[in-house]
Amino acid sequence: MNNTKLEIAFGEYDRTRILADGTVKIDGVDATFHSNPIVTEVFEGMIRKHAFDVSELGMTYFLRTMDFEEPPFIAIPVFPNRCFRHSAIYINKASGIKTPNDLVGKTIGEFAVYGHDAGVWPKGILSDDYGVTPDQCRWIVGTLDWPLKPIDFIPHPHPANVEVEQAPEETDLGEMLKQGEIDALIAADVPKCVLEKSPKVAHLFEDYEAIERAYYQRTGIFPIMHVVVVRKELALERPEVVKAVYKGFCDAKDAVREQYKKGMIFNNMATMMPWFSKLVNEDRTLLGDDWWPYGLEANRKAVDTFLRYHFEQGLSKRRLTCEDIFVPELLGT
């Protein structure tokens, strides 16, 4: 029997690269892989043109398509991009912001779109843990350090009681933060002024790693940024192929995990990062031996929390559940 031909797209990660180079195969699939260092261009190709059969999408990008008249995609529980996001909140030191509650009444920049994946999580955490809600702040949406193509292929909702302004084209929110034109910034990418250690800016949570580790210990949530989706017709017509795709992504991620674990024997000399083995050991101690899990069971709380935040922040028309967004055959994973 001939293999099923699939077009598969994702960002450039260690956990996907070994699929693209053929080290790990997807059983029964003849895949052509696509990637882009600007991952939103992968998103655009999938959403605007349905250019791929299987694609990584930002969680918010995917969830916004669920409000289309005919939602075109359904997800598999593969999460190629995830990151703790207390560290995504930056402040201008002259703004008077010392604690999360000091954000009330301030002007906050947000990267790319109102409610980008790395913005949904901090806003939800600020609301849950500190009582600071988006309507208590003013928001300016823009880009960082280099021009970003307009994200005009998804809806841009926000609640009527939340003040949101689009920054002029090619505005640099990082520079605005440095100059005090905005008081704070929430962004997936690290602004240049932070990378260059400008004395004018700082993280809201200075000891963010300790706070993020404590957050995981308290909640069990490793925040999810991106998910893998398939075209609905593929899921309906070829569920066995979708299961094989899911297994292929799992096999690739697990293979990389094993590389890092086995690499500890040799102090991970293949990685140009001092004390990398110590970090791997610390992460395994906190997060478990599968510190980057796929499947729904290990991620249900994180996914459901994101779905709640997405609805509470006015980005979804209804409160979605895991059963609404994932391929039924993979709900038990």
PDB file of C-alpha atoms in Angstrom, residues 91-223:
ATOM      1  CA  ILE A  91       8.750  47.439  32.927  1.00  0.00           C
ATOM      2  CA  ASN A  92      10.283  50.881  32.565  1.00  0.00           C
ATOM      3  CA  LYS A  93      12.014  51.508  35.886  1.00  0.00           C
ATOM      4  CA  ALA A  94      10.839  55.135  36.001  1.00  0.00           C
ATOM      5  CA  SER A  95       7.172  54.088  35.691  1.00  0.00           C
ATOM      6  CA  GLY A  96       6.726  53.500  39.411  1.00  0.00           C
ATOM      7  CA  ILE A  97       5.908  49.825  38.868  1.00  0.00           C
ATOM      8  CA  LYS A  98       7.302  47.690  41.666  1.00  0.00           C
ATOM      9  CA  THR A  99       4.605  45.033  42.055  1.00  0.00           C
ATOM     10  CA  PRO A 100       1.940  43.554  39.761  1.00  0.00           C
ATOM     11  CA  ASN A 101      -0.728  45.765  41.339  1.00  0.00           C
ATOM     12  CA  ASP A 102       1.211  48.835  40.194  1.00  0.00           C
ATOM     13  CA  LEU A 103       0.235  47.932  36.601  1.00  0.00           C
ATOM     14  CA  VAL A 104      -3.278  49.236  37.277  1.00  0.00           C
ATOM     15  CA  GLY A 105      -3.833  52.436  35.310  1.00  0.00           C
ATOM     16  CA  LYS A 106      -0.649  51.988  33.285  1.00  0.00           C
ATOM     17  CA  THR A 107      -0.063  51.807  29.528  1.00  0.00           C
ATOM     18  CA  ILE A 108       1.202  48.373  28.479  1.00  0.00           C
ATOM     19  CA  GLY A 109       2.571  47.384  25.098  1.00  0.00           C
ATOM     20  CA  GLU A 110       1.807  43.975  23.625  1.00  0.00           C
ATOM     21  CA  PHE A 111       3.672  42.271  20.834  1.00  0.00           C
ATOM     22  CA  ALA A 112       1.987  41.377  17.511  1.00  0.00           C
ATOM     23  CA  VAL A 113      -1.687  41.098  18.490  1.00  0.00           C
ATOM     24  CA  TYR A 114      -3.839  41.819  21.503  1.00  0.00           C
ATOM     25  CA  GLY A 115      -3.925  38.419  23.157  1.00  0.00           C
ATOM     26  CA  HIS A 116      -0.884  36.793  21.552  1.00  0.00           C
ATOM     27  CA  ASP A 117      -0.046  33.438  23.143  1.00  0.00           C
ATOM     28  CA  ALA A 118       2.625  34.913  25.401  1.00  0.00           C
ATOM     29  CA  GLY A 119       0.150  37.639  26.415  1.00  0.00           C
ATOM     30  CA  VAL A 120      -2.819  35.431  27.252  1.00  0.00           C
ATOM     31  CA  TRP A 121      -0.848  33.596  29.951  1.00  0.00           C
ATOM     32  CA  PRO A 122       0.551  36.655  31.819  1.00  0.00           C
ATOM     33  CA  LYS A 123      -2.817  38.417  31.720  1.00  0.00           C
ATOM     34  CA  GLY A 124      -4.516  35.319  33.102  1.00  0.00           C
ATOM     35  CA  ILE A 125      -1.895  34.895  35.818  1.00  0.00           C
ATOM     36  CA  LEU A 126      -2.083  38.590  36.746  1.00  0.00           C
ATOM     37  CA  SER A 127      -5.856  38.237  37.055  1.00  0.00           C
ATOM     38  CA  ASP A 128      -5.877  34.928  38.945  1.00  0.00           C
ATOM     39  CA  ASP A 129      -3.000  35.597  41.323  1.00  0.00           C
ATOM     40  CA  TYR A 130      -2.945  39.370  41.755  1.00  0.00           C
ATOM     41  CA  GLY A 131      -6.424  40.639  40.858  1.00  0.00           C
ATOM     42  CA  VAL A 132      -5.069  42.788  37.978  1.00  0.00           C
ATOM     43  CA  THR A 133      -7.390  42.518  34.972  1.00  0.00           C
ATOM     44  CA  PRO A 134      -6.863  43.820  31.405  1.00  0.00           C
ATOM     45  CA  ASP A 135      -9.623  46.437  31.695  1.00  0.00           C
ATOM     46  CA  GLN A 136      -7.598  48.169  34.415  1.00  0.00           C
ATOM     47  CA  CYS A 137      -4.833  49.020  31.932  1.00  0.00           C
ATOM     48  CA  ARG A 138      -4.412  50.667  28.530  1.00  0.00           C
ATOM     49  CA  TRP A 139      -2.919  48.549  25.732  1.00  0.00           C
ATOM     50  CA  ILE A 140      -0.817  49.405  22.681  1.00  0.00           C
ATOM     51  CA  VAL A 141      -0.180  46.615  20.165  1.00  0.00           C
ATOM     52  CA  GLY A 142       2.869  46.717  17.930  1.00  0.00           C
ATOM     53  CA  THR A 143       6.156  45.121  16.928  1.00  0.00           C
ATOM     54  CA  LEU A 144       9.654  44.742  18.341  1.00  0.00           C
ATOM     55  CA  ASP A 145      13.005  45.655  16.823  1.00  0.00           C
ATOM     56  CA  TRP A 146      12.111  44.739  13.241  1.00  0.00           C
ATOM     57  CA  PRO A 147       9.002  45.177  11.062  1.00  0.00           C
ATOM     58  CA  LEU A 148       6.475  42.349  11.350  1.00  0.00           C
ATOM     59  CA  LYS A 149       4.014  41.605   8.575  1.00  0.00           C
ATOM     60  CA  PRO A 150       0.482  42.598   9.634  1.00  0.00           C
ATOM     61  CA  ILE A 151      -1.350  39.738  11.340  1.00  0.00           C
ATOM     62  CA  ASP A 152      -4.405  40.306   9.148  1.00  0.00           C
ATOM     63  CA  PHE A 153      -5.386  36.665   8.633  1.00  0.00           C
ATOM     64  CA  ILE A 154      -7.162  36.212  11.996  1.00  0.00           C
ATOM     65  CA  PRO A 155      -9.887  38.182  13.811  1.00  0.00           C
ATOM     66  CA  HIS A 156      -8.745  40.787  16.362  1.00  0.00           C
ATOM     67  CA  PRO A 157     -11.415  40.826  19.076  1.00  0.00           C
ATOM     68  CA  HIS A 158     -11.147  42.531  22.428  1.00  0.00           C
ATOM     69  CA  PRO A 159     -13.774  43.388  25.054  1.00  0.00           C
ATOM     70  CA  ALA A 160     -15.501  46.746  24.721  1.00  0.00           C
ATOM     71  CA  ASN A 161     -14.315  47.747  28.191  1.00  0.00           C
ATOM     72  CA  VAL A 162     -10.645  47.192  27.355  1.00  0.00           C
ATOM     73  CA  GLU A 163      -8.816  50.107  25.706  1.00  0.00           C
ATOM     74  CA  VAL A 164      -6.658  48.752  22.872  1.00  0.00           C
ATOM     75  CA  GLU A 165      -4.721  50.902  20.388  1.00  0.00           C
ATOM     76  CA  GLN A 166      -2.695  49.789  17.370  1.00  0.00           C
ATOM     77  CA  ALA A 167       0.738  51.389  17.308  1.00  0.00           C
ATOM     78  CA  PRO A 168       1.828  53.066  14.057  1.00  0.00           C
ATOM     79  CA  GLU A 169       3.478  50.744  11.565  1.00  0.00           C
ATOM     80  CA  GLU A 170       7.138  49.924  12.303  1.00  0.00           C
ATOM     81  CA  THR A 171       6.844  51.301  15.835  1.00  0.00           C
ATOM     82  CA  ASP A 172       9.324  49.583  18.158  1.00  0.00           C
ATOM     83  CA  LEU A 173       7.613  48.771  21.441  1.00  0.00           C
ATOM     84  CA  GLY A 174      10.967  47.966  23.016  1.00  0.00           C
ATOM     85  CA  GLU A 175      12.248  51.441  22.252  1.00  0.00           C
ATOM     86  CA  MET A 176       8.981  52.915  23.551  1.00  0.00           C
ATOM     87  CA  LEU A 177       9.521  50.994  26.790  1.00  0.00           C
ATOM     88  CA  LYS A 178      13.098  52.223  27.077  1.00  0.00           C
ATOM     89  CA  GLN A 179      12.048  55.840  26.472  1.00  0.00           C
ATOM     90  CA  GLY A 180       9.133  55.649  28.927  1.00  0.00           C
ATOM     91  CA  GLU A 181       6.475  56.093  26.241  1.00  0.00           C
ATOM     92  CA  ILE A 182       4.845  52.942  27.612  1.00  0.00           C
ATOM     93  CA  ASP A 183       5.090  51.811  31.223  1.00  0.00           C
ATOM     94  CA  ALA A 184       5.324  48.073  30.642  1.00  0.00           C
ATOM     95  CA  LEU A 185       5.503  45.500  27.874  1.00  0.00           C
ATOM     96  CA  ILE A 186       4.298  41.916  27.452  1.00  0.00           C
ATOM     97  CA  ALA A 187       6.040  40.064  24.642  1.00  0.00           C
ATOM     98  CA  ALA A 188       6.954  36.592  23.476  1.00  0.00           C
ATOM     99  CA  ASP A 189      10.248  37.941  22.147  1.00  0.00           C
ATOM    100  CA  VAL A 190      12.839  39.632  24.336  1.00  0.00           C
ATOM    101  CA  PRO A 191      13.193  43.315  23.380  1.00  0.00           C
ATOM    102  CA  LYS A 192      16.575  44.621  22.302  1.00  0.00           C
ATOM    103  CA  CYS A 193      16.769  47.035  25.237  1.00  0.00           C
ATOM    104  CA  VAL A 194      16.560  44.099  27.638  1.00  0.00           C
ATOM    105  CA  LEU A 195      19.117  42.024  25.727  1.00  0.00           C
ATOM    106  CA  GLU A 196      21.469  45.005  25.773  1.00  0.00           C
ATOM    107  CA  LYS A 197      20.911  45.412  29.546  1.00  0.00           C
ATOM    108  CA  SER A 198      19.581  48.963  29.394  1.00  0.00           C
ATOM    109  CA  PRO A 199      19.477  50.352  32.961  1.00  0.00           C
ATOM    110  CA  LYS A 200      16.097  51.894  32.169  1.00  0.00           C
ATOM    111  CA  VAL A 201      14.194  48.589  31.903  1.00  0.00           C
ATOM    112  CA  ALA A 202      13.710  45.434  33.946  1.00  0.00           C
ATOM    113  CA  HIS A 203      11.542  42.374  34.371  1.00  0.00           C
ATOM    114  CA  LEU A 204       8.469  42.907  36.529  1.00  0.00           C
ATOM    115  CA  PHE A 205       9.401  39.698  38.336  1.00  0.00           C
ATOM    116  CA  GLU A 206      13.133  40.128  38.817  1.00  0.00           C
ATOM    117  CA  ASP A 207      13.715  36.579  40.089  1.00  0.00           C
ATOM    118  CA  TYR A 208      11.404  35.159  37.457  1.00  0.00           C
ATOM    119  CA  GLU A 209      12.932  31.685  37.283  1.00  0.00           C
ATOM    120  CA  ALA A 210      12.251  31.012  40.963  1.00  0.00           C
ATOM    121  CA  ILE A 211       8.731  32.422  40.613  1.00  0.00           C
ATOM    122  CA  GLU A 212       8.031  30.322  37.513  1.00  0.00           C
ATOM    123  CA  ARG A 213       9.315  27.159  39.188  1.00  0.00           C
ATOM    124  CA  ALA A 214       7.162  27.912  42.242  1.00  0.00           C
ATOM    125  CA  TYR A 215       4.193  28.488  39.920  1.00  0.00           C
ATOM    126  CA  TYR A 216       4.675  25.025  38.432  1.00  0.00           C
ATOM    127  CA  GLN A 217       4.996  23.446  41.886  1.00  0.00           C
ATOM    128  CA  ARG A 218       1.765  25.149  42.947  1.00  0.00           C
ATOM    129  CA  THR A 219      -0.316  24.620  39.796  1.00  0.00           C
ATOM    130  CA  GLY A 220       1.251  21.772  37.830  1.00  0.00           C
ATOM    131  CA  ILE A 221       0.962  23.970  34.708  1.00  0.00           C
ATOM    132  CA  PHE A 222       3.740  24.250  32.109  1.00  0.00           C
ATOM    133  CA  PRO A 223       2.216  26.978  29.891  1.00  0.00           C
TER     134      PRO A 223
END
